[in-house]
Amino acid sequence: MRISGPFRLVVLAFLIAASLAFAGCGSSSEQAATAGADATASGAEVAPASALLFASVTTDPGSAQWQTAGALLAKFPSSDKVVQMLLDSLEKQGTSWENDVKPALGPEVDFVLLGVAPGEGSPVFVGLTQPKDGAKLAQLVKSGDTPGVLETVDGWAVVSDKQASIDAFKKAREGGVLADSQAFKDTMASLPSETLASVFLDGSKLAQLARSTGAGAMNLQLGGIAGQSGPGGFALVAQPDGLRLDGTVSGQSPFQIASYKPELPSEVPASAVAYFSFANLSEPLGKLLEAVGRAVPGFDQQLAQVESFLGLSIRGDLLPLFSKEGAVVVAPGTPIPAISLVLQVVDGEKAVSALDKLATLAGGLVGGAQPKATDIQGVQAKEIPLGQFSLFYASFDEKLVLTSARDGIAGLRQQGPKLADDPAFQAAKTSAEMPDDVGGFLYLDLKDGIQLIQSYAQLAGATISAEADQNLAPLESLLVYGAEENGRSRFTAFLGVK
């Protein structure tokens, strides 16, 4: 056997367990015996309360979560190749899945980061599990060119690359265990209970670690620009229609963005393959400029010079354009996709005037044409010719639109199916449990979007293999959003698979 180091062991074991579960390789009796026994981060009962990071993954191929994930992966034709590749990787190291790794696995593998070893500058990092066969685990950990160490603590195998880390782990436990920490309880209570994997981290302690190792120099220079981040966590969950990643964090940021109820999806055509929604950015962006001005010497003077050159005020003319709801929209178009910036504005005439100045200046700098008037579906717009395509901008219906195609404006004027009513978008919102009020969201129609990319690639002379096409076919959508809930900031990313 030639496994190099204990952590390569647990990572590889996790990948193998996951892949075999995905492929449905576990025996039916084994699956029946373990169904419903999903990882619940029980290692927190032995991990120290002072842990900076605690990650828990299930290595039980028969758990309900892995069976759900297996049904998802089975939709991808190349999944069997992934399993075989991992099995071959083990064999090349002289290790057998059935005889060496599988007996050494417990239903859960955890990783604990405690901090930096005094005088060494290296992190104190251990792994935890409750193996089916302790002798097999010990044999694996001690094999290879860089053998690790293993010790049993309260019925758990503690694995690390050096004894000093295990000693530090045991010493830290004198201050209590993570499962009794209120911060841990509150964080995990805000995440799904049944998961493929979960992570708890203490943001303030990690920031201190970054500063002590020099990685936090930029954060110090910007005067805590990210605010005071508290305990947070993540959870990866398999659902029958896709994979979902939930995240949560406590603490306040000076650049907090107010939640809003999106309205523009009811006006944008359903043909959109990408949609990024945002709102209420003018105040946070203003605070960001102030923070950078305090941190960077001479920044305000340089900004004033830029404003003088543009003939515009960043704070007075440009930031107000982002005071209400906005969106970046990508839709099919010729010869390039229609990429549009849509902003709800209070003063459309002032907004167009600002773009006139920017367009005139840009045209002068690159020797291009100046903006000219044009009519699009009864809207008086401006066109900036750029060779094979043009940019268009206009203000109408309390909106400012800057787009690479006429359809970017015309689509907002025409009747027809809208994004808010699109079945794929609605399904993604339901599966991701997206609330009515959000801090922002990103939606990708992967099915139509991938087809659009493929069509443009073919026009450019590129070829796409049949295997790649088959493996992309199950992808349905991607939805990512942020929201505030019970005094915590949270986000969700959902990948739809059909």
Short mmCIF file of C-alpha atoms in Angstrom, two decimals:
data_model
loop_
_atom_site.label_atom_id
_atom_site.label_comp_id
_atom_site.label_asym_id
_atom_site.label_seq_id
_atom_site.Cartn_x
_atom_site.Cartn_y
_atom_site.Cartn_z
CA MET A 1 0.00 0.00 0.00
CA ARG A 2 1.28 3.46 -0.82
CA ILE A 3 -1.35 5.98 0.30
CA SER A 4 0.49 9.20 1.06
CA GLY A 5 -0.78 10.73 4.28
CA PRO A 6 -3.97 10.27 6.32
CA PHE A 7 -5.96 13.07 4.76
CA ARG A 8 -5.50 11.75 1.28
CA LEU A 9 -7.00 8.57 2.70
CA VAL A 10 -10.18 10.12 4.05
CA VAL A 11 -10.73 12.30 0.99
CA LEU A 12 -10.24 9.37 -1.36
CA ALA A 13 -12.45 7.16 0.80
CA PHE A 14 -15.19 9.77 0.66
CA LEU A 15 -14.96 10.02 -3.13
CA ILE A 16 -15.10 6.27 -3.54
CA ALA A 17 -18.06 5.92 -1.17
CA ALA A 18 -19.87 8.71 -2.94
CA SER A 19 -19.17 7.35 -6.40
CA LEU A 20 -20.29 3.85 -5.52
CA ALA A 21 -23.44 5.21 -3.95
CA PHE A 22 -24.03 7.37 -7.02
CA ALA A 23 -23.65 4.37 -9.27
CA GLY A 24 -25.88 2.23 -7.08
CA CYS A 25 -23.05 -0.21 -6.35
CA GLY A 26 -23.99 -0.81 -2.71
CA SER A 27 -25.77 -4.09 -2.02
CA SER A 28 -29.50 -3.92 -1.51
CA SER A 29 -29.25 -5.35 1.99
CA GLU A 30 -26.61 -2.80 2.94
CA GLN A 31 -28.75 0.02 1.54
CA ALA A 32 -31.81 -1.18 3.42
CA ALA A 33 -29.88 -1.40 6.66
CA THR A 34 -28.53 2.11 6.42
CA ALA A 35 -31.34 3.97 4.68
CA GLY A 36 -32.18 7.13 6.59
CA ALA A 37 -28.89 7.06 8.50
CA ASP A 38 -27.68 10.32 6.96
CA ALA A 39 -24.81 12.22 8.49
CA THR A 40 -25.91 14.43 11.36
CA ALA A 41 -22.47 15.82 12.24
CA SER A 42 -22.34 13.61 15.33
CA GLY A 43 -18.59 14.18 15.42
CA ALA A 44 -19.42 17.56 16.95
CA GLU A 45 -19.96 15.64 20.19
CA VAL A 46 -16.23 14.96 20.36
CA ALA A 47 -14.78 17.99 18.51
CA PRO A 48 -13.60 20.93 20.66
CA ALA A 49 -15.91 23.92 21.05
CA SER A 50 -12.99 26.17 20.04
CA ALA A 51 -12.83 24.66 16.52
CA LEU A 52 -12.47 27.26 13.80
CA LEU A 53 -13.94 24.94 11.19
CA PHE A 54 -15.81 21.66 11.41
CA ALA A 55 -16.77 19.78 8.24
CA SER A 56 -18.82 16.60 8.23
CA VAL A 57 -19.41 14.29 5.26
CA THR A 58 -21.21 10.98 5.06
CA THR A 59 -19.23 8.02 3.76
CA ASP A 60 -22.16 5.62 3.96
CA PRO A 61 -23.12 4.46 0.44
CA GLY A 62 -26.49 3.25 1.70
CA SER A 63 -27.69 6.51 3.25
CA ALA A 64 -30.84 8.09 1.85
CA GLN A 65 -29.03 11.23 0.76
CA TRP A 66 -26.44 9.30 -1.26
CA GLN A 67 -29.16 7.18 -2.84
CA THR A 68 -30.90 10.35 -3.97
CA ALA A 69 -27.61 11.70 -5.30
CA GLY A 70 -27.03 8.36 -7.03
CA ALA A 71 -30.30 8.67 -8.90
CA LEU A 72 -29.20 12.12 -10.08
CA LEU A 73 -25.75 11.02 -11.23
CA ALA A 74 -27.20 8.01 -13.02
CA LYS A 75 -28.71 10.49 -15.48
CA PHE A 76 -25.21 11.34 -16.70
CA PRO A 77 -23.89 8.65 -19.09
CA SER A 78 -20.26 9.03 -18.00
CA SER A 79 -20.90 8.37 -14.30
CA ASP A 80 -19.69 4.77 -14.60
CA LYS A 81 -16.37 6.04 -15.96
CA VAL A 82 -15.95 8.26 -12.89
CA VAL A 83 -16.42 5.27 -10.57
CA GLN A 84 -13.96 3.15 -12.50
CA MET A 85 -11.39 5.95 -12.58
CA LEU A 86 -11.47 6.24 -8.78
CA LEU A 87 -11.27 2.49 -8.32
CA ASP A 88 -8.29 2.37 -10.69
CA SER A 89 -6.64 5.15 -8.66
CA LEU A 90 -6.84 2.96 -5.57
CA GLU A 91 -5.50 -0.08 -7.38
CA LYS A 92 -2.50 1.89 -8.65
CA GLN A 93 -1.62 2.60 -5.02
CA GLY A 94 -1.81 -1.10 -4.17
CA THR A 95 -5.05 -0.59 -2.25
CA SER A 96 -8.32 -2.45 -2.64
CA TRP A 97 -11.70 -0.82 -2.12
CA GLU A 98 -13.35 -4.02 -0.89
CA ASN A 99 -10.49 -5.32 1.26
CA ASP A 100 -8.80 -2.15 2.54
CA VAL A 101 -10.91 1.00 2.30
CA LYS A 102 -14.51 -0.13 2.68
CA PRO A 103 -13.91 -1.95 6.03
CA ALA A 104 -12.09 1.12 7.38
CA LEU A 105 -14.95 3.50 6.70
CA GLY A 106 -17.41 4.76 9.26
CA PRO A 107 -20.77 6.26 8.36
CA GLU A 108 -19.30 9.75 8.81
CA VAL A 109 -15.92 11.44 8.31
CA ASP A 110 -15.26 14.82 9.92
CA PHE A 111 -12.48 17.38 9.56
CA VAL A 112 -11.56 19.78 12.36
CA LEU A 113 -9.39 22.90 12.08
CA LEU A 114 -8.25 24.17 15.47
CA GLY A 115 -5.83 26.97 14.60
CA VAL A 116 -2.10 27.41 14.15
CA ALA A 117 0.46 25.36 16.04
CA PRO A 118 2.54 27.64 18.33
CA GLY A 119 5.89 28.46 16.80
CA GLU A 120 5.18 26.48 13.62
CA GLY A 121 2.74 28.58 11.60
CA SER A 122 1.04 25.43 10.30
CA PRO A 123 -2.65 24.66 10.98
CA VAL A 124 -3.71 22.09 13.56
CA PHE A 125 -5.90 19.78 11.52
CA VAL A 126 -7.40 16.37 12.42
CA GLY A 127 -9.87 13.92 10.94
CA LEU A 128 -12.53 11.98 12.85
CA THR A 129 -14.44 8.79 12.08
CA GLN A 130 -15.89 5.68 13.69
CA PRO A 131 -14.55 2.88 11.47
CA LYS A 132 -16.22 -0.47 10.96
CA ASP A 133 -12.81 -2.10 11.32
CA GLY A 134 -10.36 -0.12 13.43
CA ALA A 135 -7.44 -2.35 12.47
CA LYS A 136 -8.02 -1.68 8.78
CA LEU A 137 -8.10 2.07 9.38
CA ALA A 138 -4.91 1.92 11.44
CA GLN A 139 -3.22 -0.07 8.68
CA LEU A 140 -4.18 2.50 6.06
CA VAL A 141 -3.17 5.51 8.16
CA LYS A 142 0.26 4.10 8.98
CA SER A 143 1.05 2.98 5.43
CA GLY A 144 2.71 4.97 2.68
CA ASP A 145 5.74 7.23 2.44
CA THR A 146 4.38 9.71 4.99
CA PRO A 147 2.42 7.68 7.55
CA GLY A 148 0.03 9.45 9.87
CA VAL A 149 -0.94 8.88 13.48
CA LEU A 150 -4.17 7.61 14.97
CA GLU A 151 -5.60 7.67 18.47
CA THR A 152 -9.02 6.80 19.87
CA VAL A 153 -10.88 9.51 21.81
CA ASP A 154 -14.35 8.81 23.25
CA GLY A 155 -14.95 6.03 20.73
CA TRP A 156 -13.81 8.10 17.75
CA ALA A 157 -10.67 7.52 15.69
CA VAL A 158 -8.70 10.77 15.55
CA VAL A 159 -6.35 10.90 12.56
CA SER A 160 -3.64 13.45 11.80
CA ASP A 161 -0.23 13.83 10.22
CA LYS A 162 1.51 14.31 13.57
CA GLN A 163 0.99 13.46 17.23
CA ALA A 164 1.22 17.13 18.28
CA SER A 165 -2.03 17.88 16.44
CA ILE A 166 -3.85 15.07 18.24
CA ASP A 167 -2.44 16.27 21.57
CA ALA A 168 -3.69 19.79 20.80
CA PHE A 169 -7.08 18.33 19.89
CA LYS A 170 -7.36 16.55 23.25
CA LYS A 171 -6.19 19.63 25.15
CA ALA A 172 -8.75 21.85 23.39
CA ARG A 173 -11.56 19.46 24.42
CA GLU A 174 -11.03 20.51 28.02
CA GLY A 175 -12.89 23.71 27.13
CA GLY A 176 -16.00 21.80 26.07
CA VAL A 177 -17.25 20.18 22.89
CA LEU A 178 -18.68 21.79 19.78
CA ALA A 179 -22.09 20.13 20.09
CA ASP A 180 -22.70 22.15 23.29
CA SER A 181 -21.77 25.47 21.65
CA GLN A 182 -24.77 27.77 21.20
CA ALA A 183 -23.23 29.25 18.04
CA PHE A 184 -22.96 25.75 16.56
CA LYS A 185 -26.52 24.88 17.58
CA ASP A 186 -27.97 28.09 16.13
CA THR A 187 -26.05 27.75 12.87
CA MET A 188 -26.90 24.13 12.24
CA ALA A 189 -30.54 24.69 13.22
CA SER A 190 -30.83 27.14 10.32
CA LEU A 191 -29.60 24.52 7.83
CA PRO A 192 -31.24 21.31 6.55
CA SER A 193 -30.94 18.38 8.94
CA GLU A 194 -30.29 15.66 6.34
CA THR A 195 -27.27 16.46 4.17
CA LEU A 196 -24.54 14.98 2.02
CA ALA A 197 -22.08 17.26 3.75
CA SER A 198 -22.15 20.18 6.18
CA VAL A 199 -19.65 22.76 7.34
CA PHE A 200 -19.56 25.00 10.41
CA LEU A 201 -17.07 27.84 10.61
CA ASP A 202 -16.40 30.68 13.01
CA GLY A 203 -15.86 33.75 10.83
CA SER A 204 -14.28 35.93 13.50
CA LYS A 205 -11.79 33.23 14.54
CA LEU A 206 -10.91 32.48 10.91
CA ALA A 207 -10.32 36.20 10.32
CA GLN A 208 -7.97 36.26 13.32
CA LEU A 209 -6.14 33.24 11.91
CA ALA A 210 -5.83 34.96 8.52
CA ARG A 211 -4.43 38.09 10.15
CA SER A 212 -1.95 36.11 12.24
CA THR A 213 -0.62 34.37 9.11
CA GLY A 214 -0.55 37.54 7.00
CA ALA A 215 -3.48 36.51 4.79
CA GLY A 216 -5.68 39.19 6.32
CA ALA A 217 -3.47 42.17 5.43
CA MET A 218 -5.89 43.45 2.80
CA ASN A 219 -8.82 43.18 5.20
CA LEU A 220 -6.88 45.25 7.75
CA GLN A 221 -5.90 47.82 5.11
CA LEU A 222 -9.53 48.34 4.10
CA GLY A 223 -10.55 48.79 7.69
CA GLY A 224 -12.75 45.70 7.99
CA ILE A 225 -14.46 46.29 4.66
CA ALA A 226 -16.34 43.00 4.91
CA GLY A 227 -17.83 43.83 8.29
CA GLN A 228 -17.86 41.59 11.34
CA SER A 229 -18.61 38.09 10.15
CA GLY A 230 -19.86 35.70 12.82
CA PRO A 231 -20.45 31.94 12.88
CA GLY A 232 -21.74 30.48 9.63
CA GLY A 233 -22.31 27.21 7.90
CA PHE A 234 -23.03 25.36 4.67
CA ALA A 235 -25.02 22.27 3.79
CA LEU A 236 -25.06 20.24 0.58
CA VAL A 237 -28.32 18.41 -0.02
CA ALA A 238 -29.43 15.98 -2.73
CA GLN A 239 -33.01 16.44 -3.93
CA PRO A 240 -34.86 14.31 -6.50
CA ASP A 241 -34.63 17.16 -9.02
CA GLY A 242 -31.13 18.47 -8.30
CA LEU A 243 -28.39 19.47 -5.85
CA ARG A 244 -28.80 22.31 -3.40
CA LEU A 245 -26.20 24.22 -1.39
CA ASP A 246 -27.47 26.31 1.53
CA GLY A 247 -25.34 28.79 3.45
CA THR A 248 -25.97 30.97 6.49
CA VAL A 249 -23.95 33.49 8.49
CA SER A 250 -24.60 35.78 11.43
CA GLY A 251 -23.14 39.25 11.81
CA GLN A 252 -23.65 42.57 10.08
CA SER A 253 -21.88 44.15 7.13
CA PRO A 254 -21.64 47.93 6.68
CA PHE A 255 -22.63 47.27 3.06
CA GLN A 256 -25.91 45.52 3.84
CA ILE A 257 -28.23 45.48 0.81
CA ALA A 258 -31.93 45.96 1.50
CA SER A 259 -34.23 43.16 0.38
CA TYR A 260 -36.72 43.76 -2.43
CA LYS A 261 -39.52 42.03 -4.30
CA PRO A 262 -38.34 41.56 -7.93
CA GLU A 263 -40.64 43.15 -10.52
CA LEU A 264 -38.57 43.09 -13.70
CA PRO A 265 -38.93 39.30 -14.29
CA SER A 266 -42.58 40.07 -15.10
CA GLU A 267 -41.43 42.39 -17.91
CA VAL A 268 -38.46 40.49 -19.37
CA PRO A 269 -39.25 37.93 -22.12
CA ALA A 270 -39.14 34.24 -21.18
CA SER A 271 -36.47 33.71 -23.85
CA ALA A 272 -33.82 34.97 -21.39
CA VAL A 273 -31.17 32.28 -20.76
CA ALA A 274 -29.37 34.25 -18.04
CA TYR A 275 -30.80 36.76 -15.59
CA PHE A 276 -28.96 38.56 -12.79
CA SER A 277 -31.23 40.58 -10.51
CA PHE A 278 -30.14 43.28 -8.05
CA ALA A 279 -31.53 46.37 -6.31
CA ASN A 280 -30.73 49.15 -3.83
CA LEU A 281 -27.03 49.26 -4.69
CA SER A 282 -26.44 53.03 -4.71
CA GLU A 283 -25.99 53.39 -0.94
CA PRO A 284 -23.76 50.30 -0.44
CA LEU A 285 -21.63 51.33 -3.43
CA GLY A 286 -21.30 54.83 -1.96
CA LYS A 287 -20.14 53.37 1.36
CA LEU A 288 -17.69 51.18 -0.51
CA LEU A 289 -16.18 54.25 -2.19
CA GLU A 290 -15.89 55.94 1.21
CA ALA A 291 -14.18 52.90 2.73
CA VAL A 292 -11.71 52.66 -0.14
CA GLY A 293 -11.10 56.42 0.14
CA ARG A 294 -10.16 56.01 3.81
CA ALA A 295 -7.92 53.04 3.09
CA VAL A 296 -6.14 54.10 -0.11
CA PRO A 297 -4.09 57.35 0.04
CA GLY A 298 -4.92 59.76 -2.79
CA PHE A 299 -7.96 57.77 -3.96
CA ASP A 300 -10.40 60.67 -3.61
CA GLN A 301 -8.13 62.97 -5.62
CA GLN A 302 -7.79 60.37 -8.37
CA LEU A 303 -11.55 59.87 -8.41
CA ALA A 304 -12.08 63.63 -8.75
CA GLN A 305 -9.75 63.66 -11.77
CA VAL A 306 -11.71 60.83 -13.39
CA GLU A 307 -14.98 62.69 -12.78
CA SER A 308 -13.55 65.85 -14.31
CA PHE A 309 -12.48 63.90 -17.39
CA LEU A 310 -15.91 62.23 -17.72
CA GLY A 311 -17.86 65.37 -17.01
CA LEU A 312 -19.92 63.30 -14.59
CA SER A 313 -20.15 62.80 -10.85
CA ILE A 314 -19.85 59.18 -9.76
CA ARG A 315 -21.97 59.77 -6.65
CA GLY A 316 -24.33 62.32 -8.20
CA ASP A 317 -24.86 60.95 -11.72
CA LEU A 318 -23.95 57.27 -11.90
CA LEU A 319 -24.66 55.69 -8.50
CA PRO A 320 -28.30 56.93 -8.47
CA LEU A 321 -28.88 54.79 -11.57
CA PHE A 322 -28.58 51.77 -9.26
CA SER A 323 -30.87 53.03 -6.51
CA LYS A 324 -33.81 50.86 -7.60
CA GLU A 325 -34.18 47.41 -9.15
CA GLY A 326 -31.98 46.35 -12.04
CA ALA A 327 -31.04 43.30 -14.06
CA VAL A 328 -28.48 41.99 -16.51
CA VAL A 329 -30.25 39.85 -19.11
CA VAL A 330 -28.81 37.51 -21.75
CA ALA A 331 -31.06 36.26 -24.56
CA PRO A 332 -30.57 34.78 -28.07
CA GLY A 333 -29.53 37.30 -30.70
CA THR A 334 -27.72 37.72 -34.04
CA PRO A 335 -24.78 37.91 -34.65
CA ILE A 336 -24.11 37.87 -30.89
CA PRO A 337 -26.38 37.20 -27.89
CA ALA A 338 -28.53 40.11 -26.75
CA ILE A 339 -26.92 41.30 -23.52
CA SER A 340 -28.94 43.99 -21.76
CA LEU A 341 -28.64 46.11 -18.63
CA VAL A 342 -32.13 47.08 -17.45
CA LEU A 343 -32.50 49.65 -14.66
CA GLN A 344 -35.55 51.14 -13.03
CA VAL A 345 -34.82 54.88 -12.87
CA VAL A 346 -36.43 57.92 -11.30
CA ASP A 347 -35.28 60.43 -13.94
CA GLY A 348 -35.01 58.82 -17.37
CA GLU A 349 -33.92 62.01 -19.12
CA LYS A 350 -31.01 62.52 -16.72
CA ALA A 351 -30.03 58.87 -17.08
CA VAL A 352 -29.91 59.10 -20.89
CA SER A 353 -27.90 62.32 -20.63
CA ALA A 354 -25.28 60.51 -18.55
CA LEU A 355 -25.03 57.72 -21.13
CA ASP A 356 -24.81 60.31 -23.94
CA LYS A 357 -21.70 61.77 -22.30
CA LEU A 358 -20.11 58.36 -21.78
CA ALA A 359 -20.93 57.21 -25.32
CA THR A 360 -19.61 60.42 -26.89
CA LEU A 361 -16.41 60.21 -24.86
CA ALA A 362 -15.88 56.53 -25.68
CA GLY A 363 -16.43 57.16 -29.38
CA GLY A 364 -13.89 59.95 -29.35
CA LEU A 365 -11.27 57.85 -27.59
CA VAL A 366 -11.46 54.86 -29.93
CA GLY A 367 -12.25 56.75 -33.11
CA GLY A 368 -15.69 55.19 -33.33
CA ALA A 369 -19.00 56.60 -34.43
CA GLN A 370 -20.99 58.89 -32.20
CA PRO A 371 -24.46 57.90 -30.92
CA LYS A 372 -27.29 58.52 -33.38
CA ALA A 373 -31.06 58.52 -32.97
CA THR A 374 -33.08 55.45 -33.97
CA ASP A 375 -36.61 54.13 -33.47
CA ILE A 376 -37.24 50.75 -31.81
CA GLN A 377 -40.88 49.71 -31.37
CA GLY A 378 -41.89 53.35 -31.00
CA VAL A 379 -39.10 54.07 -28.51
CA GLN A 380 -36.71 56.91 -29.30
CA ALA A 381 -33.35 55.22 -28.74
CA LYS A 382 -29.67 55.91 -29.42
CA GLU A 383 -27.43 53.62 -31.48
CA ILE A 384 -23.64 53.33 -31.27
CA PRO A 385 -22.33 51.43 -34.34
CA LEU A 386 -19.46 49.08 -33.50
CA GLY A 387 -18.74 47.28 -36.75
CA GLN A 388 -20.70 44.04 -37.02
CA PHE A 389 -23.04 45.00 -34.18
CA SER A 390 -24.26 48.08 -32.32
CA LEU A 391 -25.05 49.16 -28.79
CA PHE A 392 -28.47 50.69 -28.14
CA TYR A 393 -29.78 52.63 -25.17
CA ALA A 394 -33.04 54.30 -24.31
CA SER A 395 -35.28 55.34 -21.44
CA PHE A 396 -38.96 54.37 -21.44
CA ASP A 397 -41.61 53.17 -19.00
CA GLU A 398 -39.46 54.34 -16.05
CA LYS A 399 -36.60 52.12 -17.21
CA LEU A 400 -33.15 52.70 -18.68
CA VAL A 401 -31.95 49.99 -21.07
CA LEU A 402 -28.46 49.52 -22.49
CA THR A 403 -28.29 46.54 -24.86
CA SER A 404 -26.31 44.86 -27.64
CA ALA A 405 -29.41 44.18 -29.77
CA ARG A 406 -32.63 45.90 -30.77
CA ASP A 407 -34.55 42.99 -29.23
CA GLY A 408 -33.20 44.03 -25.84
CA ILE A 409 -35.50 47.04 -26.06
CA ALA A 410 -38.22 45.61 -28.30
CA GLY A 411 -38.73 42.57 -26.05
CA LEU A 412 -39.66 44.79 -23.13
CA ARG A 413 -42.33 46.47 -25.26
CA GLN A 414 -43.89 43.37 -26.78
CA GLN A 415 -46.58 41.11 -25.40
CA GLY A 416 -45.75 37.45 -24.88
CA PRO A 417 -44.46 34.97 -22.30
CA LYS A 418 -42.41 36.57 -19.52
CA LEU A 419 -39.62 35.12 -17.40
CA ALA A 420 -41.70 35.25 -14.20
CA ASP A 421 -44.20 32.83 -15.77
CA ASP A 422 -41.67 30.49 -17.36
CA PRO A 423 -42.21 26.92 -16.03
CA ALA A 424 -38.46 26.20 -15.71
CA PHE A 425 -37.90 29.40 -13.73
CA GLN A 426 -40.86 28.70 -11.47
CA ALA A 427 -39.67 25.13 -10.88
CA ALA A 428 -36.19 26.33 -9.92
CA LYS A 429 -37.65 28.90 -7.49
CA THR A 430 -39.78 26.21 -5.86
CA SER A 431 -36.94 23.68 -5.52
CA ALA A 432 -34.58 26.35 -4.16
CA GLU A 433 -37.30 27.66 -1.82
CA MET A 434 -36.65 31.20 -3.02
CA PRO A 435 -38.70 33.71 -0.98
CA ASP A 436 -40.64 36.64 -2.43
CA ASP A 437 -38.16 39.15 -0.94
CA VAL A 438 -34.48 38.67 -1.79
CA GLY A 439 -31.23 40.56 -1.70
CA GLY A 440 -30.48 39.50 -5.29
CA PHE A 441 -30.49 36.40 -7.47
CA LEU A 442 -28.90 34.78 -10.52
CA TYR A 443 -30.86 32.45 -12.80
CA LEU A 444 -29.41 30.41 -15.67
CA ASP A 445 -31.60 28.43 -18.05
CA LEU A 446 -28.97 25.76 -18.62
CA LYS A 447 -30.98 23.66 -21.06
CA ASP A 448 -31.63 26.49 -23.53
CA GLY A 449 -28.42 28.30 -22.63
CA ILE A 450 -26.20 25.31 -23.42
CA GLN A 451 -28.01 24.84 -26.72
CA LEU A 452 -27.41 28.51 -27.49
CA ILE A 453 -23.70 28.19 -26.73
CA GLN A 454 -23.49 25.07 -28.88
CA SER A 455 -25.15 26.81 -31.81
CA TYR A 456 -22.72 29.74 -31.60
CA ALA A 457 -19.81 27.30 -31.30
CA GLN A 458 -20.94 25.45 -34.43
CA LEU A 459 -21.21 28.73 -36.33
CA ALA A 460 -17.62 29.43 -35.30
CA GLY A 461 -16.54 26.03 -36.64
CA ALA A 462 -16.14 24.30 -33.26
CA THR A 463 -17.36 20.75 -32.75
CA ILE A 464 -18.92 19.27 -29.63
CA SER A 465 -18.54 15.56 -28.96
CA ALA A 466 -21.59 13.36 -28.66
CA GLU A 467 -20.43 12.28 -25.18
CA ALA A 468 -20.20 15.86 -23.94
CA ASP A 469 -23.60 16.62 -25.41
CA GLN A 470 -25.15 13.63 -23.63
CA ASN A 471 -23.61 14.59 -20.30
CA LEU A 472 -24.81 18.18 -20.58
CA ALA A 473 -28.35 17.17 -21.50
CA PRO A 474 -29.60 16.47 -17.92
CA LEU A 475 -28.68 19.97 -16.72
CA GLU A 476 -31.84 22.03 -16.38
CA SER A 477 -31.15 25.25 -14.48
CA LEU A 478 -29.05 27.07 -11.89
CA LEU A 479 -30.55 29.47 -9.36
CA VAL A 480 -28.51 31.34 -6.74
CA TYR A 481 -30.03 33.88 -4.35
CA GLY A 482 -29.34 35.71 -1.11
CA ALA A 483 -31.86 36.72 1.54
CA GLU A 484 -32.25 37.80 5.15
CA GLU A 485 -34.01 35.45 7.54
CA ASN A 486 -34.42 35.72 11.32
CA GLY A 487 -31.51 38.12 11.64
CA ARG A 488 -29.16 35.95 9.58
CA SER A 489 -27.85 36.34 6.04
CA ARG A 490 -28.33 33.25 3.94
CA PHE A 491 -27.84 32.11 0.39
CA THR A 492 -28.93 29.12 -1.66
CA ALA A 493 -27.56 27.68 -4.89
CA PHE A 494 -29.71 25.08 -6.68
CA LEU A 495 -28.59 23.04 -9.68
CA GLY A 496 -31.58 21.51 -11.43
CA VAL A 497 -31.15 18.08 -13.04
CA LYS A 498 -33.88 16.46 -15.09
#
